[in-house]
Amino acid sequence: MSSNFQFAFLGCQNNYLASVTDITTSERPVGPSITETYGLPDVFAADYKKYARKKYFFNIRGHDSLSHIGRWHTLTSEGNVRACSNSYAEIEHLEGLARKNAAKVKRNCVASMNVTFGPKSGSFFADVCELKEYRWANLPWTLEERLQSLMSSTRFFGCFRRGMYGKIYDVAINVSEGWIMLLKQGEKYEWGGELPADLRRALEHGKERKAAISRVFLNHQNPHEYVLLFSDGIAHVALHEEFHDPLKTLLKHWAANRNLSDKFKFYPRSTCAYPKPYQRILNACYYNARGLFHLSRGNPLLALSYFNEAHEQNRGSDEIHLNLGMALVAVRNSRRDEELESYLAMEKEVRPNPVVLREGELGSFRMSYVGMEARGWDMQMLERGLDAFMLEARKGAAESWRVGMVEEVEERWPRDGTVELQGSPIEARVYSHELRGDVDT
């Protein structure tokens, strides 16, 4: 039995998911995972901890709580987290690659593809396990150059397509195009681009003492955050200061199960000391930008999930409030749900309690829409706003997500008159993230 440490950056700043799980040699969980989170949506964090009691989640990577990839194991089964499909759909080449990989999987098995996202639009590195290939797109030039060199090196890779797949163990990339590549299961490693000075020194010292890297994580949406764990028990982290102690406790458990307690050392660096209320404002800005991104790509239901979360993080923002209403209108226009349309066609005096609308995939949307209408929102204003937004969005619809889009979001709604906001339209929530263990097909 051993312990496995997992970590994920799920946001552009101070959004962490960490766990330690005791596992068998076949990577099956022996008991519940010990988990810690910071800066993540409350519902997501609670759900993750709930399902981690029975499932071992690993290789979780992505943009946020609604769009990420990852896998899970139990003692007898395995699968991909449902949010994988959201991440794949954001990058056309990645989505096609996922389909090809799934087509090669053996019967009664689940396709595996480990993905590292990069800072540029459409940027990724993928270890395509079923195809036994590495694929990438739009990576930092220094990393691209090194990958091409490795692929063409007969000394290093030999004949690549005749059994040399597997040399690259992992790749991590930050938003400033710094990168770390692990080779031979972390026994060898290289780095390049713009990395924090403390991280470079830690990597240099690791090489000097010939220590393998057990795990390394960079935030592809932030230049400063990282987690570096060496196999000799030495850890270097740069995170929000409030997460230092919880993470240290997790890593102590990891070290104890690997007989490294006497060698364990923890070197934290604080990247931020913002209080949690300010973190919620940062999260709201991020989820609002992500909602507009998905709305522009013709996915209003997922956009609604992002606006719901943005509104949950900052209920005082009129901009988010109006974007949420616009998304509700967009979902209605795209789905033309028979149950909702029949309900709205009734005279208000004879309508039944809207609770009858809450069942099924669109239940939360229906109840939110009815609540918005009942509060007297200006539907024509929302329709005009949606039309104008989609007209502008078509100019850049092919662009994939990049974190710079958060700063580019501007207030779109006119301020030359009073906008009546009759309370929140939210009567229920629409969540697209899912950790219940269903397998994507």
Tab-separated table of N, CA, C and O in Angstrom, residues 73-189:
chain	number	residue	atom	x	y	z
A	73	HIS	N	-11.233	6.018	-9.754
A	73	HIS	CA	-11.193	4.574	-9.536
A	73	HIS	C	-11.936	4.241	-8.244
A	73	HIS	O	-11.901	5.020	-7.280
A	74	THR	N	-12.603	3.117	-8.232
A	74	THR	CA	-13.021	2.475	-6.995
A	74	THR	C	-12.313	1.125	-6.964
A	74	THR	O	-11.497	0.820	-7.837
A	75	LEU	N	-12.637	0.292	-5.997
A	75	LEU	CA	-12.004	-1.029	-5.943
A	75	LEU	C	-12.374	-1.878	-7.145
A	75	LEU	O	-11.611	-2.753	-7.565
A	76	THR	N	-13.564	-1.617	-7.738
A	76	THR	CA	-14.059	-2.508	-8.792
A	76	THR	C	-14.419	-1.803	-10.096
A	76	THR	O	-14.784	-2.468	-11.062
A	77	SER	N	-14.337	-0.494	-10.154
A	77	SER	CA	-14.757	0.209	-11.367
A	77	SER	C	-13.910	1.455	-11.583
A	77	SER	O	-13.114	1.847	-10.732
A	78	GLU	N	-14.101	2.086	-12.746
A	78	GLU	CA	-13.342	3.287	-13.091
A	78	GLU	C	-14.110	4.098	-14.105
A	78	GLU	O	-15.049	3.612	-14.748
A	79	GLY	N	-13.724	5.355	-14.264
A	79	GLY	CA	-14.399	6.206	-15.237
A	79	GLY	C	-13.762	7.567	-15.345
A	79	GLY	O	-12.760	7.872	-14.684
A	80	ASN	N	-14.334	8.409	-16.205
A	80	ASN	CA	-13.921	9.792	-16.371
A	80	ASN	C	-14.965	10.703	-15.734
A	80	ASN	O	-16.161	10.404	-15.784
A	81	VAL	N	-14.538	11.809	-15.134
A	81	VAL	CA	-15.512	12.740	-14.577
A	81	VAL	C	-16.320	13.343	-15.722
A	81	VAL	O	-15.810	13.537	-16.833
A	82	ARG	N	-17.566	13.644	-15.435
A	82	ARG	CA	-18.473	14.091	-16.496
A	82	ARG	C	-18.063	15.431	-17.092
A	82	ARG	O	-18.348	15.721	-18.257
A	83	ALA	N	-17.409	16.266	-16.303
A	83	ALA	CA	-17.009	17.581	-16.810
A	83	ALA	C	-15.963	17.501	-17.916
A	83	ALA	O	-15.645	18.508	-18.537
A	84	CYS	N	-15.419	16.295	-18.160
A	84	CYS	CA	-14.465	16.127	-19.274
A	84	CYS	C	-15.046	16.657	-20.582
A	84	CYS	O	-14.350	17.311	-21.364
A	85	SER	N	-16.305	16.349	-20.826
A	85	SER	CA	-16.913	16.726	-22.102
A	85	SER	C	-16.924	18.240	-22.279
A	85	SER	O	-16.789	18.743	-23.404
A	86	ASN	N	-17.090	19.003	-21.194
A	86	ASN	CA	-17.057	20.464	-21.293
A	86	ASN	C	-15.675	20.951	-21.707
A	86	ASN	O	-15.548	21.847	-22.542
A	87	SER	N	-14.631	20.365	-21.128
A	87	SER	CA	-13.265	20.782	-21.469
A	87	SER	C	-12.912	20.412	-22.896
A	87	SER	O	-12.326	21.208	-23.640
A	88	TYR	N	-13.233	19.195	-23.298
A	88	TYR	CA	-12.923	18.761	-24.657
A	88	TYR	C	-13.614	19.650	-25.695
A	88	TYR	O	-13.031	19.992	-26.726
A	89	ALA	N	-14.868	20.024	-25.414
A	89	ALA	CA	-15.644	20.791	-26.388
A	89	ALA	C	-15.102	22.201	-26.598
A	89	ALA	O	-15.414	22.843	-27.606
A	90	GLU	N	-14.279	22.685	-25.679
A	90	GLU	CA	-13.758	24.041	-25.810
A	90	GLU	C	-12.657	24.147	-26.867
A	90	GLU	O	-12.370	25.234	-27.347
A	91	ILE	N	-12.019	23.036	-27.187
A	91	ILE	CA	-10.926	23.038	-28.170
A	91	ILE	C	-11.249	21.992	-29.230
A	91	ILE	O	-11.300	20.790	-28.944
A	92	GLU	N	-11.471	22.434	-30.443
A	92	GLU	CA	-11.934	21.547	-31.508
A	92	GLU	C	-11.006	20.352	-31.709
A	92	GLU	O	-11.451	19.203	-31.803
A	93	HIS	N	-9.702	20.589	-31.770
A	93	HIS	CA	-8.755	19.494	-32.007
A	93	HIS	C	-8.758	18.502	-30.848
A	93	HIS	O	-8.623	17.294	-31.050
A	94	LEU	N	-8.921	19.000	-29.639
A	94	LEU	CA	-8.937	18.131	-28.470
A	94	LEU	C	-10.191	17.268	-28.443
A	94	LEU	O	-10.142	16.090	-28.095
A	95	GLU	N	-11.297	17.834	-28.842
A	95	GLU	CA	-12.553	17.078	-28.870
A	95	GLU	C	-12.465	15.929	-29.880
A	95	GLU	O	-12.875	14.799	-29.603
A	96	GLY	N	-11.907	16.217	-31.057
A	96	GLY	CA	-11.740	15.168	-32.051
A	96	GLY	C	-10.777	14.094	-31.599
A	96	GLY	O	-10.987	12.901	-31.834
A	97	LEU	N	-9.732	14.506	-30.916
A	97	LEU	CA	-8.743	13.561	-30.406
A	97	LEU	C	-9.364	12.650	-29.345
A	97	LEU	O	-9.079	11.448	-29.308
A	98	ALA	N	-10.211	13.202	-28.502
A	98	ALA	CA	-10.884	12.401	-27.477
A	98	ALA	C	-11.768	11.334	-28.111
A	98	ALA	O	-11.841	10.195	-27.629
A	99	ARG	N	-12.437	11.678	-29.208
A	99	ARG	CA	-13.290	10.698	-29.904
A	99	ARG	C	-12.442	9.572	-30.499
A	99	ARG	O	-12.798	8.389	-30.398
A	100	LYS	N	-11.331	9.926	-31.126
A	100	LYS	CA	-10.463	8.902	-31.704
A	100	LYS	C	-9.889	7.993	-30.623
A	100	LYS	O	-9.786	6.772	-30.807
A	101	ASN	N	-9.516	8.580	-29.512
A	101	ASN	CA	-8.961	7.803	-28.404
A	101	ASN	C	-10.000	6.836	-27.842
A	101	ASN	O	-9.705	5.673	-27.562
A	102	ALA	N	-11.241	7.310	-27.688
A	102	ALA	CA	-12.314	6.463	-27.156
A	102	ALA	C	-12.623	5.302	-28.095
A	102	ALA	O	-12.995	4.213	-27.648
A	103	ALA	N	-12.461	5.537	-29.400
A	103	ALA	CA	-12.756	4.479	-30.368
A	103	ALA	C	-11.756	3.332	-30.298
A	103	ALA	O	-12.044	2.226	-30.751
A	104	LYS	N	-10.578	3.580	-29.714
A	104	LYS	CA	-9.545	2.546	-29.641
A	104	LYS	C	-9.547	1.780	-28.320
A	104	LYS	O	-8.756	0.853	-28.146
A	105	VAL	N	-10.430	2.152	-27.397
A	105	VAL	CA	-10.394	1.532	-26.078
A	105	VAL	C	-10.861	0.078	-26.155
A	105	VAL	O	-11.707	-0.286	-26.982
A	106	LYS	N	-10.292	-0.762	-25.302
A	106	LYS	CA	-10.676	-2.166	-25.258
A	106	LYS	C	-12.052	-2.335	-24.631
A	106	LYS	O	-12.497	-1.488	-23.861
A	107	ARG	N	-12.689	-3.443	-24.946
A	107	ARG	CA	-14.021	-3.700	-24.417
A	107	ARG	C	-13.990	-3.732	-22.893
A	107	ARG	O	-13.061	-4.245	-22.279
A	108	ASN	N	-15.018	-3.126	-22.295
A	108	ASN	CA	-15.176	-3.062	-20.834
A	108	ASN	C	-14.117	-2.214	-20.142
A	108	ASN	O	-13.925	-2.312	-18.934
A	109	CYS	N	-13.424	-1.394	-20.920
A	109	CYS	CA	-12.443	-0.473	-20.344
A	109	CYS	C	-12.877	0.965	-20.629
A	109	CYS	O	-13.787	1.215	-21.418
A	110	VAL	N	-12.225	1.903	-19.986
A	110	VAL	CA	-12.553	3.321	-20.140
A	110	VAL	C	-11.359	4.038	-20.757
A	110	VAL	O	-10.218	3.855	-20.315
A	111	ALA	N	-11.612	4.827	-21.784
A	111	ALA	CA	-10.540	5.551	-22.463
A	111	ALA	C	-9.863	6.525	-21.508
A	111	ALA	O	-10.509	7.199	-20.708
A	112	SER	N	-8.543	6.606	-21.616
A	112	SER	CA	-7.758	7.495	-20.762
A	112	SER	C	-6.960	8.458	-21.625
A	112	SER	O	-6.308	8.051	-22.586
A	113	MET	N	-7.028	9.741	-21.274
A	113	MET	CA	-6.248	10.763	-21.968
A	113	MET	C	-5.887	11.839	-20.952
A	113	MET	O	-6.764	12.491	-20.387
A	114	ASN	N	-4.604	11.994	-20.692
A	114	ASN	CA	-4.135	12.982	-19.723
A	114	ASN	C	-3.792	14.273	-20.449
A	114	ASN	O	-2.965	14.263	-21.371
A	115	VAL	N	-4.411	15.365	-20.028
A	115	VAL	CA	-4.284	16.634	-20.745
A	115	VAL	C	-3.727	17.712	-19.826
A	115	VAL	O	-4.154	17.854	-18.678
A	116	THR	N	-2.771	18.458	-20.342
A	116	THR	CA	-2.278	19.673	-19.690
A	116	THR	C	-2.697	20.855	-20.550
A	116	THR	O	-2.431	20.869	-21.753
A	117	PHE	N	-3.351	21.826	-19.951
A	117	PHE	CA	-3.774	23.008	-20.700
A	117	PHE	C	-2.702	24.085	-20.616
A	117	PHE	O	-1.991	24.221	-19.616
A	118	GLY	N	-2.596	24.852	-21.696
A	118	GLY	CA	-1.624	25.931	-21.761
A	118	GLY	C	-2.295	27.288	-21.722
A	118	GLY	O	-3.523	27.401	-21.677
A	119	PRO	N	-1.505	28.358	-21.756
A	119	PRO	CA	-2.050	29.706	-21.569
A	119	PRO	C	-2.694	30.314	-22.804
A	119	PRO	O	-3.528	31.203	-22.692
A	120	LYS	N	-2.326	29.857	-23.978
A	120	LYS	CA	-2.832	30.458	-25.207
A	120	LYS	C	-4.174	29.858	-25.599
A	120	LYS	O	-4.583	28.814	-25.095
A	121	SER	N	-4.834	30.510	-26.520
A	121	SER	CA	-6.093	30.007	-27.027
A	121	SER	C	-5.878	28.655	-27.716
A	121	SER	O	-5.058	28.526	-28.622
A	122	GLY	N	-6.592	27.622	-27.270
A	122	GLY	CA	-6.475	26.299	-27.869
A	122	GLY	C	-5.202	25.559	-27.528
A	122	GLY	O	-4.829	24.606	-28.213
A	123	SER	N	-4.532	25.945	-26.447
A	123	SER	CA	-3.233	25.364	-26.092
A	123	SER	C	-3.397	24.137	-25.207
A	123	SER	O	-4.095	24.173	-24.198
A	124	PHE	N	-2.732	23.026	-25.583
A	124	PHE	CA	-2.778	21.811	-24.759
A	124	PHE	C	-1.636	20.869	-25.131
A	124	PHE	O	-1.080	20.924	-26.226
A	125	PHE	N	-1.309	19.988	-24.183
A	125	PHE	CA	-0.447	18.831	-24.423
A	125	PHE	C	-1.222	17.622	-23.932
A	125	PHE	O	-1.709	17.609	-22.800
A	126	ALA	N	-1.340	16.593	-24.767
A	126	ALA	CA	-2.146	15.422	-24.419
A	126	ALA	C	-1.326	14.146	-24.528
A	126	ALA	O	-0.660	13.910	-25.538
A	127	ASP	N	-1.396	13.356	-23.494
A	127	ASP	CA	-0.871	11.987	-23.493
A	127	ASP	C	-2.066	11.101	-23.827
A	127	ASP	O	-2.915	10.829	-22.983
A	128	VAL	N	-2.137	10.659	-25.081
A	128	VAL	CA	-3.315	9.944	-25.583
A	128	VAL	C	-3.077	8.452	-25.368
A	128	VAL	O	-2.458	7.774	-26.197
A	129	CYS	N	-3.569	7.945	-24.261
A	129	CYS	CA	-3.150	6.632	-23.780
A	129	CYS	C	-3.553	5.480	-24.689
A	129	CYS	O	-2.777	4.541	-24.898
A	130	GLU	N	-4.762	5.500	-25.217
A	130	GLU	CA	-5.213	4.379	-26.047
A	130	GLU	C	-4.513	4.375	-27.404
A	130	GLU	O	-4.215	3.312	-27.962
A	131	LEU	N	-4.256	5.559	-27.953
A	131	LEU	CA	-3.543	5.653	-29.233
A	131	LEU	C	-2.035	5.536	-29.060
A	131	LEU	O	-1.303	5.387	-30.046
A	132	LYS	N	-1.591	5.632	-27.787
A	132	LYS	CA	-0.156	5.590	-27.480
A	132	LYS	C	0.601	6.654	-28.271
A	132	LYS	O	1.588	6.388	-28.966
A	133	GLU	N	0.111	7.870	-28.142
A	133	GLU	CA	0.714	8.998	-28.837
A	133	GLU	C	0.707	10.231	-27.935
A	133	GLU	O	-0.068	10.319	-26.985
A	134	TYR	N	1.567	11.181	-28.278
A	134	TYR	CA	1.522	12.501	-27.684
A	134	TYR	C	1.027	13.467	-28.758
A	134	TYR	O	1.464	13.422	-29.903
A	135	ARG	N	0.116	14.324	-28.377
A	135	ARG	CA	-0.375	15.362	-29.294
A	135	ARG	C	-0.364	16.699	-28.562
A	135	ARG	O	-0.589	16.754	-27.351
A	136	TRP	N	-0.161	17.779	-29.304
A	136	TRP	CA	-0.180	19.089	-28.676
A	136	TRP	C	-0.525	20.149	-29.706
A	136	TRP	O	-0.490	19.912	-30.918
A	137	ALA	N	-0.857	21.334	-29.204
A	137	ALA	CA	-1.175	22.464	-30.083
A	137	ALA	C	-0.903	23.779	-29.355
A	137	ALA	O	-1.158	23.899	-28.151
A	138	ASN	N	-0.353	24.739	-30.097
A	138	ASN	CA	-0.218	26.129	-29.643
A	138	ASN	C	0.520	26.256	-28.308
A	138	ASN	O	0.125	27.034	-27.431
A	139	LEU	N	1.582	25.489	-28.140
A	139	LEU	CA	2.359	25.530	-26.907
A	139	LEU	C	3.377	26.669	-26.935
A	139	LEU	O	3.693	27.200	-27.995
A	140	PRO	N	3.917	27.050	-25.767
A	140	PRO	CA	5.028	28.008	-25.762
A	140	PRO	C	6.160	27.534	-26.674
A	140	PRO	O	6.461	26.331	-26.716
A	141	TRP	N	6.785	28.467	-27.374
A	141	TRP	CA	7.749	28.079	-28.408
A	141	TRP	C	8.905	27.270	-27.848
A	141	TRP	O	9.345	26.293	-28.461
A	142	THR	N	9.418	27.630	-26.687
A	142	THR	CA	10.559	26.892	-26.140
A	142	THR	C	10.182	25.439	-25.817
A	142	THR	O	11.003	24.529	-25.976
A	143	LEU	N	8.953	25.213	-25.373
A	143	LEU	CA	8.494	23.848	-25.116
A	143	LEU	C	8.263	23.106	-26.428
A	143	LEU	O	8.640	21.930	-26.564
A	144	GLU	N	7.666	23.790	-27.386
A	144	GLU	CA	7.456	23.193	-28.709
A	144	GLU	C	8.789	22.754	-29.312
A	144	GLU	O	8.919	21.641	-29.837
A	145	GLU	N	9.763	23.613	-29.206
A	145	GLU	CA	11.088	23.319	-29.765
A	145	GLU	C	11.704	22.087	-29.087
A	145	GLU	O	12.279	21.223	-29.748
A	146	ARG	N	11.545	21.986	-27.759
A	146	ARG	CA	12.121	20.854	-27.038
A	146	ARG	C	11.400	19.559	-27.370
A	146	ARG	O	12.024	18.500	-27.540
A	147	LEU	N	10.086	19.622	-27.507
A	147	LEU	CA	9.320	18.431	-27.876
A	147	LEU	C	9.715	17.935	-29.262
A	147	LEU	O	9.898	16.728	-29.475
A	148	GLN	N	9.838	18.854	-30.193
A	148	GLN	CA	10.237	18.463	-31.544
A	148	GLN	C	11.625	17.830	-31.531
A	148	GLN	O	11.889	16.860	-32.244
A	149	SER	N	12.501	18.361	-30.713
A	149	SER	CA	13.850	17.814	-30.608
A	149	SER	C	13.816	16.395	-30.046
A	149	SER	O	14.509	15.501	-30.544
A	150	LEU	N	12.996	16.178	-29.022
A	150	LEU	CA	12.885	14.839	-28.440
A	150	LEU	C	12.311	13.843	-29.442
A	150	LEU	O	12.773	12.707	-29.542
A	151	MET	N	11.306	14.274	-30.167
A	151	MET	CA	10.656	13.368	-31.113
A	151	MET	C	11.563	12.968	-32.269
A	151	MET	O	11.419	11.893	-32.839
A	152	SER	N	12.492	13.856	-32.594
A	152	SER	CA	13.370	13.561	-33.731
A	152	SER	C	14.698	12.953	-33.305
A	152	SER	O	15.527	12.624	-34.148
A	153	SER	N	14.892	12.800	-31.985
A	153	SER	CA	16.167	12.300	-31.485
A	153	SER	C	16.175	10.783	-31.445
A	153	SER	O	15.483	10.165	-30.654
A	154	THR	N	16.975	10.166	-32.302
A	154	THR	CA	17.074	8.698	-32.278
A	154	THR	C	17.769	8.223	-31.015
A	154	THR	O	17.502	7.137	-30.517
A	155	ARG	N	18.648	9.067	-30.461
A	155	ARG	CA	19.338	8.681	-29.236
A	155	ARG	C	18.355	8.564	-28.077
A	155	ARG	O	18.423	7.653	-27.266
A	156	PHE	N	17.396	9.521	-28.026
A	156	PHE	CA	16.487	9.535	-26.877
A	156	PHE	C	15.275	8.641	-27.098
A	156	PHE	O	14.946	7.814	-26.280
A	157	PHE	N	14.647	8.813	-28.246
A	157	PHE	CA	13.391	8.107	-28.476
A	157	PHE	C	13.538	6.861	-29.343
A	157	PHE	O	12.622	6.062	-29.428
A	158	GLY	N	14.654	6.731	-30.020
A	158	GLY	CA	14.768	5.598	-30.924
A	158	GLY	C	13.679	5.676	-31.974
A	158	GLY	O	13.314	6.730	-32.456
A	159	CYS	N	13.125	4.535	-32.313
A	159	CYS	CA	11.992	4.516	-33.247
A	159	CYS	C	10.726	4.750	-32.434
A	159	CYS	O	10.235	3.856	-31.741
A	160	PHE	N	10.205	5.968	-32.481
A	160	PHE	CA	9.116	6.388	-31.606
A	160	PHE	C	7.899	5.482	-31.706
A	160	PHE	O	7.287	5.130	-30.704
A	161	ARG	N	7.531	5.084	-32.902
A	161	ARG	CA	6.308	4.309	-33.074
A	161	ARG	C	6.514	2.811	-32.836
A	161	ARG	O	5.602	2.037	-33.021
A	162	ARG	N	7.685	2.390	-32.426
A	162	ARG	CA	7.893	0.972	-32.154
A	162	ARG	C	8.265	0.751	-30.693
A	162	ARG	O	9.275	0.146	-30.374
A	163	GLY	N	7.453	1.310	-29.827
A	163	GLY	CA	7.573	0.965	-28.422
A	163	GLY	C	8.203	1.994	-27.518
A	163	GLY	O	8.403	1.716	-26.334
A	164	MET	N	8.510	3.203	-28.017
A	164	MET	CA	9.143	4.199	-27.166
A	164	MET	C	8.140	5.173	-26.559
A	164	MET	O	8.532	6.097	-25.863
A	165	TYR	N	6.850	4.973	-26.843
A	165	TYR	CA	5.829	5.809	-26.190
A	165	TYR	C	5.905	5.610	-24.678
A	165	TYR	O	6.075	4.494	-24.184
A	166	GLY	N	5.761	6.697	-23.935
A	166	GLY	CA	5.788	6.613	-22.485
A	166	GLY	C	6.974	7.301	-21.843
A	166	GLY	O	7.067	7.365	-20.622
A	167	LYS	N	7.882	7.830	-22.651
A	167	LYS	CA	9.046	8.507	-22.088
A	167	LYS	C	8.667	9.797	-21.369
A	167	LYS	O	9.256	10.148	-20.352
A	168	ILE	N	7.697	10.526	-21.922
A	168	ILE	CA	7.259	11.766	-21.287
A	168	ILE	C	6.241	11.414	-20.215
A	168	ILE	O	5.176	10.871	-20.502
A	169	TYR	N	6.579	11.723	-18.982
A	169	TYR	CA	5.733	11.361	-17.846
A	169	TYR	C	4.682	12.428	-17.563
A	169	TYR	O	3.539	12.119	-17.225
A	170	ASP	N	5.050	13.686	-17.707
A	170	ASP	CA	4.099	14.760	-17.444
A	170	ASP	C	4.660	16.070	-17.980
A	170	ASP	O	5.875	16.223	-18.155
A	171	VAL	N	3.746	17.009	-18.238
A	171	VAL	CA	4.117	18.358	-18.657
A	171	VAL	C	3.248	19.335	-17.879
A	171	VAL	O	2.048	19.131	-17.751
A	172	ALA	N	3.864	20.379	-17.346
A	172	ALA	CA	3.128	21.429	-16.641
A	172	ALA	C	3.497	22.774	-17.249
A	172	ALA	O	4.659	23.007	-17.603
A	173	ILE	N	2.504	23.677	-17.383
A	173	ILE	CA	2.706	24.965	-18.049
A	173	ILE	C	2.014	26.050	-17.235
A	173	ILE	O	0.907	25.842	-16.735
A	174	ASN	N	2.653	27.226	-17.111
A	174	ASN	CA	1.980	28.339	-16.452
A	174	ASN	C	1.572	29.403	-17.466
A	174	ASN	O	1.846	29.282	-18.667
A	175	VAL	N	0.919	30.450	-16.993
A	175	VAL	CA	0.348	31.436	-17.901
A	175	VAL	C	1.407	32.297	-18.574
A	175	VAL	O	1.164	32.870	-19.640
A	176	SER	N	2.603	32.405	-17.985
A	176	SER	CA	3.671	33.196	-18.590
A	176	SER	C	4.586	32.357	-19.475
A	176	SER	O	5.711	32.750	-19.762
A	177	GLU	N	4.087	31.184	-19.875
A	177	GLU	CA	4.767	30.287	-20.806
A	177	GLU	C	5.985	29.612	-20.194
A	177	GLU	O	6.872	29.147	-20.912
A	178	GLY	N	6.046	29.557	-18.878
A	178	GLY	CA	7.031	28.713	-18.223
A	178	GLY	C	6.551	27.276	-18.214
A	178	GLY	O	5.344	27.024	-18.200
A	179	TRP	N	7.471	26.324	-18.231
A	179	TRP	CA	7.064	24.920	-18.311
A	179	TRP	C	8.076	24.010	-17.618
A	179	TRP	O	9.246	24.344	-17.449
A	180	ILE	N	7.565	22.848	-17.201
A	180	ILE	CA	8.389	21.791	-16.627
A	180	ILE	C	7.959	20.487	-17.282
A	180	ILE	O	6.763	20.195	-17.361
A	181	MET	N	8.910	19.697	-17.753
A	181	MET	CA	8.612	18.414	-18.372
A	181	MET	C	9.319	17.299	-17.603
A	181	MET	O	10.525	17.374	-17.349
A	182	LEU	N	8.540	16.289	-17.222
A	182	LEU	CA	9.088	15.141	-16.513
A	182	LEU	C	9.305	13.991	-17.486
A	182	LEU	O	8.435	13.680	-18.305
A	183	LEU	N	10.455	13.358	-17.392
A	183	LEU	CA	10.805	12.222	-18.232
A	183	LEU	C	11.110	11.030	-17.336
A	183	LEU	O	11.507	11.193	-16.174
A	184	LYS	N	10.917	9.837	-17.880
A	184	LYS	CA	11.245	8.611	-17.153
A	184	LYS	C	10.641	8.609	-15.748
A	184	LYS	O	11.316	8.411	-14.755
A	185	GLN	N	9.318	8.860	-15.706
A	185	GLN	CA	8.539	8.850	-14.460
A	185	GLN	C	9.093	9.815	-13.417
A	185	GLN	O	9.040	9.561	-12.215
A	186	GLY	N	9.581	10.940	-13.878
A	186	GLY	CA	10.036	11.992	-12.982
A	186	GLY	C	11.477	11.884	-12.552
A	186	GLY	O	11.988	12.758	-11.827
A	187	GLU	N	12.183	10.823	-12.983
A	187	GLU	CA	13.595	10.689	-12.608
A	187	GLU	C	14.457	11.749	-13.290
A	187	GLU	O	15.505	12.141	-12.780
A	188	LYS	N	14.023	12.175	-14.456
A	188	LYS	CA	14.702	13.259	-15.155
A	188	LYS	C	13.667	14.345	-15.443
A	188	LYS	O	12.483	14.060	-15.631
A	189	TYR	N	14.124	15.576	-15.494
A	189	TYR	CA	13.201	16.673	-15.758
A	189	TYR	C	13.937	17.850	-16.366
A	189	TYR	O	15.134	18.049	-16.164
